[in-house]
PDB file of C-alpha atoms in Angstrom:
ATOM      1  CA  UNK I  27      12.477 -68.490 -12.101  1.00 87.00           C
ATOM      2  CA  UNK I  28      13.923 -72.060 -12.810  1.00 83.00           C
ATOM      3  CA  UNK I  29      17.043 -72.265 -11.044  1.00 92.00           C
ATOM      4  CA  UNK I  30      17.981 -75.440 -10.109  1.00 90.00           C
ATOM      5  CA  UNK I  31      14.750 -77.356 -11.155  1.00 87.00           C
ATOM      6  CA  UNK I  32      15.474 -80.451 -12.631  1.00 88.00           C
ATOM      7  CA  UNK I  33      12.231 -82.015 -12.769  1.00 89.00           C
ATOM      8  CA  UNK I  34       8.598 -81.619 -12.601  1.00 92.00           C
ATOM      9  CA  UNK I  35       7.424 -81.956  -9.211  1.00 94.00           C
ATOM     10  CA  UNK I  36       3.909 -82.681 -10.377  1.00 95.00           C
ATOM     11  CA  UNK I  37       2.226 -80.531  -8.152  1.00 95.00           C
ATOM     12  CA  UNK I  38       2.787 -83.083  -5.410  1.00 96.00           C
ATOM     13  CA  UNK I  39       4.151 -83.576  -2.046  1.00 96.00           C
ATOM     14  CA  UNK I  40       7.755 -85.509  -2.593  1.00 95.00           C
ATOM     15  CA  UNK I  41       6.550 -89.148  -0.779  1.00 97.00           C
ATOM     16  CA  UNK I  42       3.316 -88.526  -2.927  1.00 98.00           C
ATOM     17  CA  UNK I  43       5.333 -88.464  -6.319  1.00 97.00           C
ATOM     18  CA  UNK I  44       7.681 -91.273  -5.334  1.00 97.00           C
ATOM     19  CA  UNK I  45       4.869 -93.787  -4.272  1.00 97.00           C
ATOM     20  CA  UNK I  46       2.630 -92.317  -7.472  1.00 98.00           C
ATOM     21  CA  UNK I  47       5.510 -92.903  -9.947  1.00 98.00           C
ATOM     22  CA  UNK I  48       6.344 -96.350  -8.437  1.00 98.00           C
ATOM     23  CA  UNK I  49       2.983 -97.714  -8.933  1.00 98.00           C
ATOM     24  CA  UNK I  50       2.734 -96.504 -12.595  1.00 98.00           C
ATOM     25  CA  UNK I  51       6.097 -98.151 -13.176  1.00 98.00           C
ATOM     26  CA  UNK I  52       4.635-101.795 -11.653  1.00 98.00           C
ATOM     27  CA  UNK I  53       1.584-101.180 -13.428  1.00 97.00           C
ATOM     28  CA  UNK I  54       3.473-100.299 -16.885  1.00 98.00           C
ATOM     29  CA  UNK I  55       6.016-103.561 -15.968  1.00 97.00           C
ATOM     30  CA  UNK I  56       3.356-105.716 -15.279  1.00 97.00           C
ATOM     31  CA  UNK I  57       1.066-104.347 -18.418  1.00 96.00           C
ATOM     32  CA  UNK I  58       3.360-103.558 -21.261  1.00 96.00           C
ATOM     33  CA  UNK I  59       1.739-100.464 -21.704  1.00 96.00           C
ATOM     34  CA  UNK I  60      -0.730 -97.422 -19.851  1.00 97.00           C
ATOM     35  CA  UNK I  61      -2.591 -94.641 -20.839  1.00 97.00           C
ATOM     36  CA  UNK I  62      -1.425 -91.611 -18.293  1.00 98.00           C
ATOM     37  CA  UNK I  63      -1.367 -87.799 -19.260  1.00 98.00           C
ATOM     38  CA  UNK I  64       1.808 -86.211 -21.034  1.00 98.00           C
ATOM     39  CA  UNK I  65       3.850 -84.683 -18.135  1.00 97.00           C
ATOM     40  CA  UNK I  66       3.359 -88.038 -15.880  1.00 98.00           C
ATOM     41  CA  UNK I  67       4.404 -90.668 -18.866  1.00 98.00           C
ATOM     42  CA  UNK I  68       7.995 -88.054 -19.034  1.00 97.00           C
ATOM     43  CA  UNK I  69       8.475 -88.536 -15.396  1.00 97.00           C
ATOM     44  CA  UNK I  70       7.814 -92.360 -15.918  1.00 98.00           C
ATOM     45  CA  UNK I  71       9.925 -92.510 -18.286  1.00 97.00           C
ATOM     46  CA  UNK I  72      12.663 -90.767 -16.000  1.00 96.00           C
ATOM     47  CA  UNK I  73      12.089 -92.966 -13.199  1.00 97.00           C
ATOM     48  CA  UNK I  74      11.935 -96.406 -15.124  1.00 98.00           C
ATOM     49  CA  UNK I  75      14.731 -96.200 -17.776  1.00 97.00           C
ATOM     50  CA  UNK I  76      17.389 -96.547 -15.387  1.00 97.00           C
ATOM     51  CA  UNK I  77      15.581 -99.777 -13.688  1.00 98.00           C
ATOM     52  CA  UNK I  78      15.693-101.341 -16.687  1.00 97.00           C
ATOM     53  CA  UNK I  79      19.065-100.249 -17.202  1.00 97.00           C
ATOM     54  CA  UNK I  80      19.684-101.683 -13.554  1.00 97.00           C
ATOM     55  CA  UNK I  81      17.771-104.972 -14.417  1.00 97.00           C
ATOM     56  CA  UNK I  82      20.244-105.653 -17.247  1.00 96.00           C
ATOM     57  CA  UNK I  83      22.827-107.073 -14.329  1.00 95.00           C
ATOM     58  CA  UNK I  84      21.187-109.528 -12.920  1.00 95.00           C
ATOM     59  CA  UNK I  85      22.779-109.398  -9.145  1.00 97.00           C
ATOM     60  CA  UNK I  86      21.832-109.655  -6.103  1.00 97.00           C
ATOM     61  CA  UNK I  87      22.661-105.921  -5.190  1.00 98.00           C
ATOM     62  CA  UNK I  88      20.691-104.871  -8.440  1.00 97.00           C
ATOM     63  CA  UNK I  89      17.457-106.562  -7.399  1.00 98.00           C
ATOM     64  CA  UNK I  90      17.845-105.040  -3.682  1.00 98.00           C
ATOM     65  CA  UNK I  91      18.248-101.431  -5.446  1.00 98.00           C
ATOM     66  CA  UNK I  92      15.241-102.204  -7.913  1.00 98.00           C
ATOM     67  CA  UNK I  93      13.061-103.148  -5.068  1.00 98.00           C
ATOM     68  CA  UNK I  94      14.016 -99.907  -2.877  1.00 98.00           C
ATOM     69  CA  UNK I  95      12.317 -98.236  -5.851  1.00 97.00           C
ATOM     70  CA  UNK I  96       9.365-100.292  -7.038  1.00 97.00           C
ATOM     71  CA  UNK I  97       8.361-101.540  -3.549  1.00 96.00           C
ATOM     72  CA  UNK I  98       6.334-104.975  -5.074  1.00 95.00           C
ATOM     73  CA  UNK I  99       7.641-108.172  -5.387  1.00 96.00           C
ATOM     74  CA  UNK I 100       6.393-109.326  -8.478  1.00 97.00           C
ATOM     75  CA  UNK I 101       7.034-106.460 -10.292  1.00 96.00           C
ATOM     76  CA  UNK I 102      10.444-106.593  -9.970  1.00 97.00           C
ATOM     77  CA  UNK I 103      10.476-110.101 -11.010  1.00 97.00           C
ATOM     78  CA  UNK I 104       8.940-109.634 -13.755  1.00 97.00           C
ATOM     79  CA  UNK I 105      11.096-106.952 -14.670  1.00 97.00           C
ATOM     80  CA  UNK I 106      14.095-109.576 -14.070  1.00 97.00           C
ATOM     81  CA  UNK I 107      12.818-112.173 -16.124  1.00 96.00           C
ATOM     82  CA  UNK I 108      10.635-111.133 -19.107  1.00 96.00           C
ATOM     83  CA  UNK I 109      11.417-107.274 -20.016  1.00 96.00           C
ATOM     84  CA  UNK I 110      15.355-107.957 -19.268  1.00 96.00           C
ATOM     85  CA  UNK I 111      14.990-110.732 -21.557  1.00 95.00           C
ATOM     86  CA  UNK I 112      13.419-108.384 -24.449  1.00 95.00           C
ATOM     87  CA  UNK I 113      15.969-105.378 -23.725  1.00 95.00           C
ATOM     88  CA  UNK I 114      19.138-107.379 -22.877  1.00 94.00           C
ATOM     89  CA  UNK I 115      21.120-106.021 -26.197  1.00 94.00           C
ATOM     90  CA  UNK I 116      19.075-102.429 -26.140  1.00 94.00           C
ATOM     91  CA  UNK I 117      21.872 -99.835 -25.688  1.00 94.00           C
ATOM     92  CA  UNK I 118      18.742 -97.497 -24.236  1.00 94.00           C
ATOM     93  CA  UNK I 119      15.629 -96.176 -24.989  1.00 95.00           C
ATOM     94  CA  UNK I 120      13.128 -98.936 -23.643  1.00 97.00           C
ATOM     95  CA  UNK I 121      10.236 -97.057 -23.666  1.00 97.00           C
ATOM     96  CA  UNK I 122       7.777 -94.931 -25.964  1.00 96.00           C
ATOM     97  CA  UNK I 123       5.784 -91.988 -25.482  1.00 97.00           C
ATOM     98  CA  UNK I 124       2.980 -91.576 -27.997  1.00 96.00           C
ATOM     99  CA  UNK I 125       0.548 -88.848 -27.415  1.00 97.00           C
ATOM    100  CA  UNK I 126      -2.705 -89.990 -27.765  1.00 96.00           C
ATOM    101  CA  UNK I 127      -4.897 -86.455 -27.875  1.00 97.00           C
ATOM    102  CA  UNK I 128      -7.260 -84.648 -25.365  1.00 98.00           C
ATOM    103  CA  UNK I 129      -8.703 -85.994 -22.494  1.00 96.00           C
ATOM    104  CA  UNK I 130     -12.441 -85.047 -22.285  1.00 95.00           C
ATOM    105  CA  UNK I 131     -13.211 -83.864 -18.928  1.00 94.00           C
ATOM    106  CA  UNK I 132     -10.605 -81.322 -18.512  1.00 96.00           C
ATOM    107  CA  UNK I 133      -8.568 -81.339 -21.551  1.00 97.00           C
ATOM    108  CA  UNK I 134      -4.959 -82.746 -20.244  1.00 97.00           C
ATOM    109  CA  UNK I 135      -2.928 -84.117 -22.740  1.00 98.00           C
ATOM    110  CA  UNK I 136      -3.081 -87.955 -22.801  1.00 98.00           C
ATOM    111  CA  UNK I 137       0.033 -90.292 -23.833  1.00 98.00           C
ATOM    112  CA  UNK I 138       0.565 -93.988 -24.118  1.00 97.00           C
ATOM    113  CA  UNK I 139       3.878 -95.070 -22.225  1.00 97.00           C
ATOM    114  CA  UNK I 140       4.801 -98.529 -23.606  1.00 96.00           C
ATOM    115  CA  UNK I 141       8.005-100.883 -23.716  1.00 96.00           C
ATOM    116  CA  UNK I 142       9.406-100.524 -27.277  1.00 94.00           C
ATOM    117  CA  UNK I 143      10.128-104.213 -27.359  1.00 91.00           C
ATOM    118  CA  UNK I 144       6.446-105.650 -26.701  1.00 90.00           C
ATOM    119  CA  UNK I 145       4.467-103.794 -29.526  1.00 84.00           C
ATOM    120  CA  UNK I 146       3.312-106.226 -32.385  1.00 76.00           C
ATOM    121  CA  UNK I 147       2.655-103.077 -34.471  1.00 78.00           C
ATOM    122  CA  UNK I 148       5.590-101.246 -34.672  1.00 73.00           C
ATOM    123  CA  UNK I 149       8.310-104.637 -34.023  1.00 67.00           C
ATOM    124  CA  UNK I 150       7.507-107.208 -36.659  1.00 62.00           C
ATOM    125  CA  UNK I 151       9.534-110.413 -35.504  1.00 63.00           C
ATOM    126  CA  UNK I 152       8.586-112.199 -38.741  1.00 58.00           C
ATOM    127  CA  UNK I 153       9.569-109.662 -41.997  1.00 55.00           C
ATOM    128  CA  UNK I 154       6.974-111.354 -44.552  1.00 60.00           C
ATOM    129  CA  UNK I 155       8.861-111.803 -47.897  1.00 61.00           C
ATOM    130  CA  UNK I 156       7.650-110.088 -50.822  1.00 65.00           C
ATOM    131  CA  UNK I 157       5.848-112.871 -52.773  1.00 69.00           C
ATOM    132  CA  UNK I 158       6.344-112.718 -56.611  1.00 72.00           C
ATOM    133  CA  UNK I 159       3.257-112.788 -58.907  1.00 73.00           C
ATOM    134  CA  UNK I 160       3.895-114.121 -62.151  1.00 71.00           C
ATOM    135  CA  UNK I 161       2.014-113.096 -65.137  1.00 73.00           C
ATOM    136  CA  UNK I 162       0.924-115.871 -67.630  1.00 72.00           C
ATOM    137  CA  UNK I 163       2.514-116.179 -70.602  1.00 73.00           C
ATOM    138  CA  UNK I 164       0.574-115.464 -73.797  1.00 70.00           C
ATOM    139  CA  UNK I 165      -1.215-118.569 -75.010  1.00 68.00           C
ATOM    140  CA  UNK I 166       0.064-119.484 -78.318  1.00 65.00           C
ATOM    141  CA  UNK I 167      -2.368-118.296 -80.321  1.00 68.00           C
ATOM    142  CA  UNK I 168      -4.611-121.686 -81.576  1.00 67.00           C
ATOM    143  CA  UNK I 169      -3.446-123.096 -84.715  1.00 64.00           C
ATOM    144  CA  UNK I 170      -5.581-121.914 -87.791  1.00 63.00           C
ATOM    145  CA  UNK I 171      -7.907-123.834 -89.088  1.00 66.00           C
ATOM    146  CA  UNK I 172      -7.423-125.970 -92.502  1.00 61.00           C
ATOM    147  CA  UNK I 173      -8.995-123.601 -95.602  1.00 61.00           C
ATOM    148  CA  UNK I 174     -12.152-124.420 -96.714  1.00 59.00           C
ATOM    149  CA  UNK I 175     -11.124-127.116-100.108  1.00 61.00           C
ATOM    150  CA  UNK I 176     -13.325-127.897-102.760  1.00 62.00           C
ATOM    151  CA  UNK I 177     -13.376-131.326-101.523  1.00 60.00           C
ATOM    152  CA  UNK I 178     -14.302-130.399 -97.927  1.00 59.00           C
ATOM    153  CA  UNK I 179     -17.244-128.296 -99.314  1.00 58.00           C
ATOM    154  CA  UNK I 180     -18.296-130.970-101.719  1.00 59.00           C
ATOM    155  CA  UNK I 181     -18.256-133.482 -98.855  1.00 58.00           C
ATOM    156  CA  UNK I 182     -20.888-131.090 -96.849  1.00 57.00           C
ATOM    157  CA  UNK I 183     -22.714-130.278-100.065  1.00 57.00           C
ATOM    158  CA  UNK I 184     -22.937-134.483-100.300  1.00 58.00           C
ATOM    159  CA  UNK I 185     -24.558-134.944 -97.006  1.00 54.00           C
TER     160      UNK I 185
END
């Protein structure tokens, strides 16, 4: 039964799953983006979110409470300075899941977990303007040529 299980343990040892999820969130903070399999990336995802969230109030407590979690100095840095920057007016939702397919040697589900504010593809900074194409007008049609007079013929008859 699931009584009281509110999240998936991973088939891990609890000190395992804390130290496994912390280094996927440095390496995700410090990369933008990772390739894990589908059940880790929601864990991630559960674990990270509310470091960001954190991150957002840039105080001394805040940074101690981030570092308690992530246990690396430069990813928590760099989680105060660039990705707070990028989320600062987010109301939530700073990261992605996109399932990716099957791995090959034993068929997991693979996702990419990414920040939703540092993909070029999906967040175009720039919107490119719809540019115009005009069609030429019709040329005036050329103006028709004088009839053929009796004194034009007679003048190429005369030559």
């Amino acid at each position: 039964m699931r009584h009281g299980k509110k999240f998936n343990h991973l088939g891990r040892q609890k000190k395992h799953r804390e130290l496994m999820l912390a280094n996927m969130a440095c390496s995700l903070i410090e990369h933008k983006r990772i390739f894990t399999t589908v059940a880790k990336a929601k864990a991630l995802r559960k674990y990270v979110e509310p470091l960001v969230t954190k991150a957002k109030n840039d105080t001394m407590h805040s940074r101690r409470v981030v570092f308690s979690y992530l246990r690396d100095k430069e990813g928590t840095s760099e989680l105060f300075t660039t990705i707070r920057d990028a989320v600062i007016n987010r109301p939530g939702g700073y990261t992605r899941i996109i399932k990716t397919g099957r791995r090959l040697g034993d068929g997991a589900e693979m996702a990419m977990v990414e920040f939703v504010d540092f993909n070029d593809i999906y967040n175009v900074k720039e919107t490119k303007t719809k540019t115009r194409r005009r069609k030429k007008k019709a040329s005036a049609p050329a103006a028709p040529e004088a009839p053929a007079t009796e004194e034009n013929n007679n003048e190429e008859s005369a030559e």
